[in-house]
Short mmCIF file of C-alpha atoms in Angstrom, two decimals:
data_model
loop_
_atom_site.label_atom_id
_atom_site.label_comp_id
_atom_site.label_asym_id
_atom_site.label_seq_id
_atom_site.Cartn_x
_atom_site.Cartn_y
_atom_site.Cartn_z
CA MET O 1 -56.59 45.76 -30.35
CA LYS O 2 -55.80 49.34 -31.34
CA ARG O 3 -53.85 48.05 -34.33
CA TRP O 4 -56.84 45.92 -35.38
CA ILE O 5 -59.15 48.93 -35.09
CA LYS O 6 -56.74 51.00 -37.17
CA TRP O 7 -56.54 48.30 -39.84
CA THR O 8 -60.33 47.93 -39.90
CA ALA O 9 -60.88 51.67 -40.15
CA GLY O 10 -58.23 51.97 -42.82
CA GLY O 11 -59.72 49.12 -44.82
CA ALA O 12 -63.19 50.61 -44.62
CA LEU O 13 -61.86 53.97 -45.74
CA LEU O 14 -60.00 52.39 -48.64
CA LEU O 15 -63.10 50.44 -49.64
CA GLY O 16 -65.14 53.62 -49.53
CA VAL O 17 -62.63 55.39 -51.74
CA VAL O 18 -62.72 52.51 -54.25
CA VAL O 19 -66.54 52.52 -54.33
CA VAL O 20 -66.71 56.28 -54.86
CA ALA O 21 -64.01 56.14 -57.54
CA THR O 22 -65.79 53.29 -59.33
CA ALA O 23 -69.12 55.11 -59.24
CA THR O 24 -67.57 58.34 -60.47
CA SER O 25 -65.77 56.52 -63.25
CA GLY O 26 -68.94 54.65 -64.21
CA LEU O 27 -70.99 57.84 -64.44
CA TYR O 28 -68.30 59.50 -66.54
CA LEU O 29 -68.11 56.51 -68.87
CA ALA O 30 -71.92 56.42 -69.13
CA GLU O 31 -71.93 60.01 -70.38
CA GLN O 32 -69.19 59.13 -72.87
CA LYS O 33 -70.98 56.01 -74.09
CA ARG O 34 -74.34 57.64 -74.67
CA ASN O 35 -72.67 60.43 -76.64
CA ARG O 36 -70.46 58.26 -78.83
CA TYR O 37 -70.97 58.60 -82.57
CA ILE O 38 -71.77 55.44 -84.53
CA ASP O 39 -71.18 55.97 -88.23
CA ILE O 40 -73.35 53.54 -90.16
CA LYS O 41 -74.63 53.83 -93.70
CA PRO O 42 -78.06 52.16 -93.62
CA ARG O 43 -80.03 51.50 -96.74
CA PRO O 44 -83.06 53.81 -97.11
CA VAL O 45 -86.52 52.37 -96.54
CA ALA O 46 -88.87 52.36 -99.52
CA TYR O 47 -92.16 54.03 -98.61
CA THR O 48 -95.26 52.25 -99.90
CA THR O 49 -98.96 53.05 -99.77
CA ASP O 50 -100.65 49.96 -101.24
CA ALA O 51 -103.27 48.34 -99.02
CA GLN O 52 -101.54 44.96 -98.79
CA THR O 53 -98.30 46.46 -97.53
CA ILE O 54 -100.08 48.72 -95.04
CA GLU O 55 -102.02 45.76 -93.65
CA ARG O 56 -98.82 43.78 -93.21
CA GLY O 57 -97.31 46.78 -91.44
CA ARG O 58 -100.35 47.05 -89.18
CA TYR O 59 -99.98 43.40 -88.20
CA LEU O 60 -96.28 43.80 -87.47
CA TYR O 61 -96.86 46.95 -85.41
CA ALA O 62 -99.52 45.19 -83.34
CA SER O 63 -97.72 41.87 -82.89
CA ARG O 64 -94.01 42.72 -82.64
CA GLY O 65 -93.97 44.91 -79.55
CA CYS O 66 -94.41 48.39 -81.02
CA THR O 67 -97.66 49.07 -79.16
CA ASP O 68 -96.07 48.16 -75.83
CA CYS O 69 -93.83 51.24 -75.97
CA HIS O 70 -95.50 53.59 -78.46
CA GLY O 71 -99.20 52.85 -77.99
CA ALA O 72 -101.78 51.69 -80.50
CA GLN O 73 -101.91 55.09 -82.22
CA GLY O 74 -98.19 55.82 -81.98
CA THR O 75 -98.55 58.67 -79.48
CA GLY O 76 -96.18 57.07 -76.96
CA ARG O 77 -96.70 55.70 -73.48
CA GLU O 78 -95.01 55.06 -70.16
CA PHE O 79 -94.18 51.37 -70.04
CA VAL O 80 -91.84 51.08 -67.04
CA ASN O 81 -92.24 52.85 -63.70
CA ASP O 82 -91.17 50.81 -60.70
CA GLY O 83 -91.43 53.68 -58.22
CA LYS O 84 -87.77 53.15 -57.32
CA GLY O 85 -86.12 55.46 -59.81
CA THR O 86 -86.65 53.55 -63.05
CA ARG O 87 -89.06 55.21 -65.44
CA ILE O 88 -89.14 54.72 -69.21
CA VAL O 89 -91.49 56.42 -71.66
CA GLY O 90 -91.74 55.61 -75.36
CA PRO O 91 -91.88 58.67 -77.64
CA ASN O 92 -94.62 59.90 -79.92
CA ILE O 93 -93.92 58.47 -83.39
CA THR O 94 -96.78 60.15 -85.24
CA PRO O 95 -95.83 62.88 -87.76
CA ALA O 96 -96.18 65.37 -84.88
CA GLY O 97 -93.50 63.59 -82.87
CA VAL O 98 -89.85 62.64 -82.97
CA VAL O 99 -90.07 61.14 -86.49
CA ALA O 100 -91.31 64.34 -88.13
CA ARG O 101 -88.06 64.94 -90.00
CA TYR O 102 -86.93 61.35 -90.46
CA GLN O 103 -85.36 60.58 -93.82
CA PRO O 104 -85.82 57.12 -95.42
CA GLU O 105 -82.50 55.87 -94.03
CA ASP O 106 -83.26 57.16 -90.52
CA TRP O 107 -86.06 54.63 -90.03
CA ASN O 108 -83.65 51.81 -90.84
CA SER O 109 -81.00 53.24 -88.53
CA VAL O 110 -83.36 53.51 -85.56
CA ILE O 111 -85.38 50.31 -85.97
CA ARG O 112 -82.74 47.85 -87.14
CA HIS O 113 -79.61 49.34 -85.62
CA GLY O 114 -80.59 51.21 -82.45
CA VAL O 115 -78.85 54.35 -83.71
CA LYS O 116 -80.56 57.74 -83.76
CA PRO O 117 -80.46 59.92 -86.88
CA ASN O 118 -77.75 62.02 -85.24
CA GLY O 119 -75.52 58.96 -84.92
CA ARG O 120 -75.90 58.54 -81.16
CA PRO O 121 -77.03 55.22 -79.64
CA LEU O 122 -80.53 54.60 -78.37
CA LEU O 123 -80.46 53.22 -74.85
CA VAL O 124 -83.89 51.56 -74.95
CA MET O 125 -84.96 50.09 -78.29
CA PRO O 126 -85.33 46.36 -78.98
CA SER O 127 -83.43 46.61 -82.26
CA GLU O 128 -81.99 43.13 -81.80
CA ASP O 129 -85.57 41.90 -82.29
CA TYR O 130 -85.90 43.86 -85.55
CA ASN O 131 -82.37 43.60 -86.91
CA ARG O 132 -83.35 40.54 -88.94
CA PHE O 133 -86.56 41.93 -90.43
CA THR O 134 -86.80 41.28 -94.15
CA ASN O 135 -86.57 44.47 -96.18
CA ASP O 136 -90.21 44.04 -97.18
CA ASP O 137 -91.33 43.78 -93.56
CA LEU O 138 -89.31 46.83 -92.55
CA ASN O 139 -90.82 48.71 -95.47
CA ALA O 140 -94.32 47.59 -94.45
CA LEU O 141 -93.87 48.56 -90.80
CA VAL O 142 -92.51 52.01 -91.62
CA SER O 143 -95.16 52.61 -94.26
CA TYR O 144 -97.86 51.81 -91.72
CA VAL O 145 -96.36 54.07 -89.04
CA ARG O 146 -96.02 56.94 -91.51
CA GLN O 147 -99.76 56.97 -92.13
CA PHE O 148 -100.57 57.73 -88.47
CA LYS O 149 -102.42 61.00 -88.05
CA PRO O 150 -100.39 63.74 -86.34
CA GLN O 151 -101.26 63.81 -82.65
CA GLU O 152 -99.75 65.21 -79.49
CA GLY O 153 -98.02 62.62 -77.35
CA THR O 154 -95.12 61.81 -75.07
CA GLN O 155 -91.42 62.50 -75.37
CA ALA O 156 -88.82 59.81 -74.79
CA VAL O 157 -87.75 59.52 -71.17
CA VAL O 158 -85.20 57.15 -69.65
CA GLU O 159 -84.74 57.70 -65.93
CA LEU O 160 -82.52 55.21 -64.16
CA PRO O 161 -81.14 55.11 -60.61
CA ARG O 162 -77.48 56.02 -60.20
CA PRO O 163 -76.28 52.37 -59.86
CA ALA O 164 -77.86 51.52 -63.22
CA TRP O 165 -76.01 54.38 -64.92
CA VAL O 166 -72.78 53.18 -63.32
CA LEU O 167 -73.39 49.66 -64.64
CA TYR O 168 -74.15 51.07 -68.08
CA GLY O 169 -70.93 53.04 -68.04
CA LEU O 170 -68.93 50.00 -66.97
CA GLY O 171 -70.45 47.86 -69.72
CA ALA O 172 -72.70 45.62 -67.63
CA ILE O 173 -75.83 47.05 -69.27
CA PRO O 174 -75.52 47.41 -73.07
CA ASP O 175 -77.49 49.99 -75.03
CA ALA O 176 -79.48 49.11 -78.15
CA ALA O 177 -76.67 49.81 -80.60
CA ALA O 178 -74.16 47.72 -78.64
CA ARG O 179 -76.35 44.61 -78.99
CA ILE O 180 -76.42 44.76 -82.79
CA ASP O 181 -74.26 43.23 -85.50
CA HIS O 182 -74.59 46.24 -87.78
CA GLN O 183 -73.32 44.37 -90.84
CA LEU O 184 -75.72 41.44 -90.51
CA ALA O 185 -77.78 40.91 -93.64
CA PRO O 186 -81.59 41.12 -93.43
CA SER O 187 -83.48 37.84 -93.36
CA ARG O 188 -84.36 36.14 -96.61
CA PRO O 189 -88.10 35.78 -97.25
CA VAL O 190 -89.85 32.52 -96.36
CA PRO O 191 -93.51 31.72 -97.12
CA ALA O 192 -96.00 32.11 -94.30
CA GLY O 193 -97.14 28.83 -92.79
CA VAL O 194 -96.92 26.55 -89.78
CA THR O 195 -93.32 25.66 -90.52
CA VAL O 196 -90.06 25.63 -88.60
CA ALA O 197 -88.64 28.24 -90.98
CA ASN O 198 -91.49 30.68 -90.36
CA GLY O 199 -91.31 30.01 -86.62
CA GLN O 200 -87.60 30.75 -86.73
CA TYR O 201 -88.37 34.18 -88.22
CA VAL O 202 -91.12 34.94 -85.70
CA ALA O 203 -88.73 33.98 -82.89
CA ASN O 204 -86.70 37.11 -83.63
CA MET O 205 -89.10 38.96 -81.35
CA CYS O 206 -87.91 36.81 -78.43
CA ILE O 207 -84.21 37.70 -78.70
CA GLY O 208 -84.29 40.92 -76.70
CA CYS O 209 -85.30 39.16 -73.48
CA HIS O 210 -84.38 35.51 -74.03
CA GLY O 211 -81.09 36.04 -75.88
CA ALA O 212 -79.92 35.09 -79.36
CA ASP O 213 -79.75 31.42 -78.34
CA LEU O 214 -83.06 31.70 -76.41
CA SER O 215 -81.43 30.32 -73.25
CA GLY O 216 -82.90 33.11 -71.10
CA GLY O 217 -81.32 34.84 -68.14
CA LYS O 218 -81.34 38.35 -66.72
CA ILE O 219 -83.16 40.71 -69.07
CA PRO O 220 -80.67 43.37 -70.24
CA GLY O 221 -81.53 46.75 -68.75
CA GLY O 222 -84.59 45.48 -66.92
CA PRO O 223 -85.44 46.66 -63.39
CA PRO O 224 -83.82 44.58 -60.62
CA ASP O 225 -87.14 43.08 -59.54
CA TRP O 226 -87.92 41.65 -62.98
CA PRO O 227 -87.63 37.85 -63.08
CA ALA O 228 -85.07 36.27 -65.36
CA ALA O 229 -86.25 35.34 -68.83
CA ALA O 230 -86.97 31.63 -69.16
CA ASP O 231 -84.96 29.15 -71.17
CA ILE O 232 -87.23 28.46 -74.15
CA ARG O 233 -84.96 26.13 -76.09
CA PRO O 234 -86.22 22.62 -76.83
CA GLY O 235 -85.56 20.20 -73.99
CA ALA O 236 -86.85 18.72 -70.75
CA ASN O 237 -85.53 21.64 -68.68
CA SER O 238 -87.03 24.25 -70.96
CA ALA O 239 -90.07 26.34 -70.11
CA MET O 240 -91.51 24.94 -73.33
CA ALA O 241 -91.88 21.57 -71.58
CA ARG O 242 -94.95 23.06 -69.88
CA TYR O 243 -96.79 23.13 -73.19
CA PRO O 244 -97.64 19.67 -74.51
CA ASN O 245 -99.10 20.97 -77.76
CA ALA O 246 -99.48 24.07 -79.89
CA ALA O 247 -102.96 24.79 -78.55
CA SER O 248 -101.70 25.16 -74.97
CA PHE O 249 -98.88 27.44 -76.13
CA VAL O 250 -101.20 29.64 -78.19
CA ALA O 251 -103.57 29.86 -75.21
CA MET O 252 -100.67 31.17 -73.10
CA LEU O 253 -99.92 33.86 -75.67
CA ARG O 254 -103.58 34.90 -75.67
CA THR O 255 -104.19 34.85 -71.89
CA GLY O 256 -100.80 35.41 -70.26
CA LYS O 257 -101.26 32.29 -68.14
CA ARG O 258 -99.52 28.92 -68.01
CA PRO O 259 -101.53 25.72 -68.45
CA ASP O 260 -101.82 25.45 -64.64
CA GLY O 261 -103.45 28.90 -64.51
CA THR O 262 -100.54 30.80 -62.96
CA PRO O 263 -99.82 34.21 -64.52
CA ILE O 264 -96.56 34.97 -66.31
CA GLN O 265 -94.80 38.20 -65.40
CA VAL O 266 -93.20 40.82 -67.68
CA MET O 267 -93.98 39.15 -71.03
CA PRO O 268 -95.41 41.57 -73.67
CA PHE O 269 -98.78 39.89 -73.98
CA GLU O 270 -100.42 42.96 -75.49
CA SER O 271 -98.35 42.22 -78.59
CA LEU O 272 -98.01 38.45 -78.29
CA GLY O 273 -101.77 38.13 -78.15
CA GLN O 274 -101.95 39.69 -81.61
CA LEU O 275 -99.86 37.01 -83.30
CA SER O 276 -101.85 35.16 -85.91
CA ASP O 277 -102.63 31.50 -85.25
CA VAL O 278 -100.28 30.58 -88.10
CA ASP O 279 -97.35 32.54 -86.67
CA ALA O 280 -98.04 31.42 -83.10
CA LYS O 281 -98.16 27.74 -84.10
CA ALA O 282 -95.05 28.15 -86.24
CA LEU O 283 -93.24 29.69 -83.27
CA TYR O 284 -94.25 26.72 -81.12
CA LEU O 285 -93.00 24.33 -83.78
CA PHE O 286 -89.62 26.03 -83.93
CA LEU O 287 -89.23 26.20 -80.15
CA THR O 288 -90.04 22.52 -79.70
CA ALA O 289 -88.46 20.91 -82.75
CA PRO O 290 -85.36 18.95 -81.63
CA GLY O 291 -82.23 20.40 -83.19
CA ALA O 292 -84.05 23.23 -84.97
CA LEU O 293 -82.35 26.01 -83.00
CA ALA O 294 -78.87 24.52 -83.35
CA LYS O 295 -79.36 23.88 -87.06
CA ALA O 296 -80.58 27.44 -87.57
CA GLY O 297 -77.62 28.94 -85.73
CA GLY O 298 -79.94 30.90 -83.43
CA ALA O 299 -83.34 32.50 -83.66
CA GLY O 300 -84.19 34.08 -86.98
CA ALA O 301 -80.84 33.35 -88.61
CA GLY O 302 -81.43 34.12 -92.24
CA VAL O 303 -85.11 33.63 -93.01
CA GLY O 304 -88.18 35.84 -92.98
CA HIS O 305 -91.71 36.50 -94.19
CA ALA O 306 -91.96 36.16 -97.96
CA PRO O 307 -93.77 38.93 -99.86
CA ALA O 308 -97.11 37.89 -101.26
CA SER O 309 -97.59 37.59 -104.98
CA GLY O 310 -97.27 41.00 -106.58
CA GLU O 311 -95.18 42.53 -103.79
CA VAL O 312 -91.74 43.81 -104.69
CA GLY O 313 -88.77 42.20 -102.96
CA LEU O 314 -85.96 44.51 -101.86
CA ASN O 315 -82.84 42.40 -102.33
CA ASP O 316 -83.05 40.63 -98.97
CA GLY O 317 -79.96 38.79 -97.84
CA VAL O 318 -77.50 41.57 -98.76
CA ALA O 319 -75.76 43.43 -95.94
CA ASP O 320 -78.15 46.09 -94.69
CA ALA O 321 -75.68 48.68 -93.46
CA HIS O 322 -71.99 49.36 -93.63
CA LEU O 323 -70.47 50.13 -90.25
CA VAL O 324 -67.86 52.78 -90.95
CA ARG O 325 -66.60 53.61 -87.47
CA VAL O 326 -67.54 54.21 -83.85
CA GLU O 327 -66.17 57.42 -82.36
CA GLN O 328 -65.89 58.11 -78.66
CA PRO O 329 -66.63 61.76 -77.84
CA LYS O 330 -63.69 64.09 -77.49
CA GLY O 331 -64.53 67.47 -76.07
CA PRO O 332 -67.80 69.30 -76.89
CA GLN O 333 -70.19 67.19 -78.91
CA HIS O 334 -71.61 68.36 -82.22
CA ARG O 335 -73.96 66.33 -84.35
CA PRO O 336 -73.36 66.21 -88.12
CA SER O 337 -75.03 69.21 -89.75
CA ASN O 338 -77.02 67.12 -92.21
CA VAL O 339 -79.10 65.16 -89.67
CA PRO O 340 -82.02 66.35 -87.55
CA SER O 341 -81.58 67.01 -83.87
CA VAL O 342 -83.25 64.38 -81.71
CA SER O 343 -83.57 64.74 -77.94
CA SER O 344 -81.90 61.86 -76.17
CA GLY O 345 -84.55 61.64 -73.49
CA LEU O 346 -81.90 60.38 -71.06
CA ARG O 347 -81.74 61.79 -67.57
CA MET O 348 -78.55 61.35 -65.63
CA PRO O 349 -78.85 61.41 -61.84
CA GLY O 350 -78.17 64.78 -60.22
#
């Protein structure tokens, strides 16, 4: 009996030591990961002021998730606060905010690659949704954001409970830059229309939660109480089976409710509701067309919105950025002298 008690106590002590060591290691690795330097050479964005481009940028900002984190006027907003230690605030992206000193290449780095101008990774940024933007669409989005009036707003905040930081350090939760193929070419333009090709491009906005193959699962970095993202691939077991036609699917995007009237949790309906009827119907067509996803090689693989007549194409289809190297921090960290300082907004547990 005494021997059993000794073994039990010893095992519990050993387990406790392992848990503490793992947590300590995870927190250390988290600090290392968020301070690693990612050396990419993104192509600069071409600023444009013509009305057609600005309107396209306005539509993209409203319908591709930007308002969910940065607000309609770009002043930032709190978009996650579960009251259990997870709090995330999107930063002010007006000229009075974090983008004040952005250079043309910095916009590309942040939006498409999840890498801050100082070369450090962004923890929360759905860059995998934007990595396949055509060059014209990226240009339009940035040009629209740049015309925001300077206003006071929020600073970026990412507060996570200690276990989440441990998981991040151990690689279970990837940051924005880790989810990106930094040498992937931008999408090639495709004409707007209710087509599988256009739907494939629109489906890029689904990747962040539903995965590159749209099979769903646990949402990366989401709070523990968030439901898993649904499988939205074509098939009888897909969530898309609930929607017998495009009209029922579009109604869900507009109302946030399934055909039976039950509400859907977590989905970014503030943005989804702004999709045009053409894009919404095209998305439905892509998500329900047998074999379309497999033939495409994943959502958004290679196609995108074509510029209207008179717009200038920007050599879409050529590798967007050259990934030079990824450096893990060694000793005191210093950002390159030629890039602006950007606050990380990350708060490690005390």
